[in-house]
Amino acid sequence: YGDETPQQIIHERIVNEAKRLLYYSEKSMKEIALYLGFDDPAHFSKFFKNQTGENLTDVKRKWLEGK
């Protein structure tokens, strides 16, 4: 993991799990947020955007278009 802080590693793991759930489950964005420990789906959406630079819906749409 090199120079990453523990917080960065945790955030990366959360983002990766969110993407996995988006791609391979039927869970809604709200369900994914709650599953990952976010009480507020809007806060999770903002967290995801800050980490990746992309909206959850855009990531899901791109995945579906590429299948």
PDB file of C-alpha atoms in Angstrom:
ATOM      1  CA  TYR A   1       0.000   0.000   0.000  1.00  0.00           C
ATOM      2  CA  GLY A   2       3.009   2.295   0.029  1.00  0.00           C
ATOM      3  CA  ASP A   3       2.439   5.802   1.309  1.00  0.00           C
ATOM      4  CA  GLU A   4      -1.313   5.513   1.838  1.00  0.00           C
ATOM      5  CA  THR A   5      -2.709   6.319   5.248  1.00  0.00           C
ATOM      6  CA  PRO A   6      -4.946   3.808   7.023  1.00  0.00           C
ATOM      7  CA  GLN A   7      -7.918   6.090   6.297  1.00  0.00           C
ATOM      8  CA  GLN A   8      -7.106   6.130   2.562  1.00  0.00           C
ATOM      9  CA  ILE A   9      -6.882   2.340   2.547  1.00  0.00           C
ATOM     10  CA  ILE A  10     -10.262   2.046   4.270  1.00  0.00           C
ATOM     11  CA  HIS A  11     -11.855   4.520   1.853  1.00  0.00           C
ATOM     12  CA  GLU A  12     -10.436   2.600  -1.095  1.00  0.00           C
ATOM     13  CA  ARG A  13     -11.861  -0.647   0.267  1.00  0.00           C
ATOM     14  CA  ILE A  14     -15.295   0.974   0.752  1.00  0.00           C
ATOM     15  CA  VAL A  15     -15.274   2.303  -2.828  1.00  0.00           C
ATOM     16  CA  ASN A  16     -14.229  -1.088  -4.215  1.00  0.00           C
ATOM     17  CA  GLU A  17     -16.970  -2.856  -2.277  1.00  0.00           C
ATOM     18  CA  ALA A  18     -19.520  -0.284  -3.429  1.00  0.00           C
ATOM     19  CA  LYS A  19     -18.514  -0.880  -7.060  1.00  0.00           C
ATOM     20  CA  ARG A  20     -18.691  -4.644  -6.584  1.00  0.00           C
ATOM     21  CA  LEU A  21     -22.209  -4.339  -5.174  1.00  0.00           C
ATOM     22  CA  LEU A  22     -23.248  -1.927  -7.943  1.00  0.00           C
ATOM     23  CA  TYR A  23     -22.015  -4.302 -10.621  1.00  0.00           C
ATOM     24  CA  TYR A  24     -22.948  -7.693  -9.251  1.00  0.00           C
ATOM     25  CA  SER A  25     -25.994  -7.240  -7.041  1.00  0.00           C
ATOM     26  CA  GLU A  26     -29.524  -6.002  -7.402  1.00  0.00           C
ATOM     27  CA  LYS A  27     -29.146  -3.706  -4.379  1.00  0.00           C
ATOM     28  CA  SER A  28     -30.283  -0.112  -4.744  1.00  0.00           C
ATOM     29  CA  MET A  29     -27.921   2.777  -4.075  1.00  0.00           C
ATOM     30  CA  LYS A  30     -29.688   3.308  -0.753  1.00  0.00           C
ATOM     31  CA  GLU A  31     -29.274  -0.351   0.214  1.00  0.00           C
ATOM     32  CA  ILE A  32     -25.579  -0.231  -0.676  1.00  0.00           C
ATOM     33  CA  ALA A  33     -25.092   2.897   1.417  1.00  0.00           C
ATOM     34  CA  LEU A  34     -26.778   1.300   4.421  1.00  0.00           C
ATOM     35  CA  TYR A  35     -24.894  -1.971   3.918  1.00  0.00           C
ATOM     36  CA  LEU A  36     -21.588  -0.100   3.956  1.00  0.00           C
ATOM     37  CA  GLY A  37     -22.465   1.689   7.191  1.00  0.00           C
ATOM     38  CA  PHE A  38     -23.698   5.050   5.925  1.00  0.00           C
ATOM     39  CA  ASP A  39     -26.872   6.237   7.656  1.00  0.00           C
ATOM     40  CA  ASP A  40     -27.539   8.817   4.958  1.00  0.00           C
ATOM     41  CA  PRO A  41     -27.472   7.711   1.301  1.00  0.00           C
ATOM     42  CA  ALA A  42     -26.797  11.309   0.237  1.00  0.00           C
ATOM     43  CA  HIS A  43     -23.679  11.358   2.411  1.00  0.00           C
ATOM     44  CA  PHE A  44     -22.534   8.086   0.847  1.00  0.00           C
ATOM     45  CA  SER A  45     -23.131   9.480  -2.626  1.00  0.00           C
ATOM     46  CA  LYS A  46     -21.032  12.547  -1.785  1.00  0.00           C
ATOM     47  CA  PHE A  47     -18.300  10.345  -0.268  1.00  0.00           C
ATOM     48  CA  PHE A  48     -18.216   8.185  -3.420  1.00  0.00           C
ATOM     49  CA  LYS A  49     -18.039  11.235  -5.691  1.00  0.00           C
ATOM     50  CA  ASN A  50     -15.221  12.744  -3.612  1.00  0.00           C
ATOM     51  CA  GLN A  51     -13.258   9.489  -3.740  1.00  0.00           C
ATOM     52  CA  THR A  52     -13.756   8.615  -7.407  1.00  0.00           C
ATOM     53  CA  GLY A  53     -14.762  11.828  -9.163  1.00  0.00           C
ATOM     54  CA  GLU A  54     -17.841  10.026 -10.512  1.00  0.00           C
ATOM     55  CA  ASN A  55     -21.492   9.750  -9.526  1.00  0.00           C
ATOM     56  CA  LEU A  56     -22.785   6.343  -8.463  1.00  0.00           C
ATOM     57  CA  THR A  57     -25.442   6.429 -11.153  1.00  0.00           C
ATOM     58  CA  ASP A  58     -22.860   7.230 -13.847  1.00  0.00           C
ATOM     59  CA  VAL A  59     -20.673   4.327 -12.724  1.00  0.00           C
ATOM     60  CA  LYS A  60     -23.643   1.942 -12.805  1.00  0.00           C
ATOM     61  CA  ARG A  61     -24.788   3.215 -16.220  1.00  0.00           C
ATOM     62  CA  LYS A  62     -21.305   2.879 -17.734  1.00  0.00           C
ATOM     63  CA  TRP A  63     -21.063  -0.657 -16.385  1.00  0.00           C
ATOM     64  CA  LEU A  64     -24.431  -1.632 -17.858  1.00  0.00           C
ATOM     65  CA  GLU A  65     -23.551  -0.086 -21.245  1.00  0.00           C
ATOM     66  CA  GLY A  66     -20.260  -1.968 -21.350  1.00  0.00           C
ATOM     67  CA  LYS A  67     -21.760  -5.380 -20.631  1.00  0.00           C
TER      68      LYS A  67
END
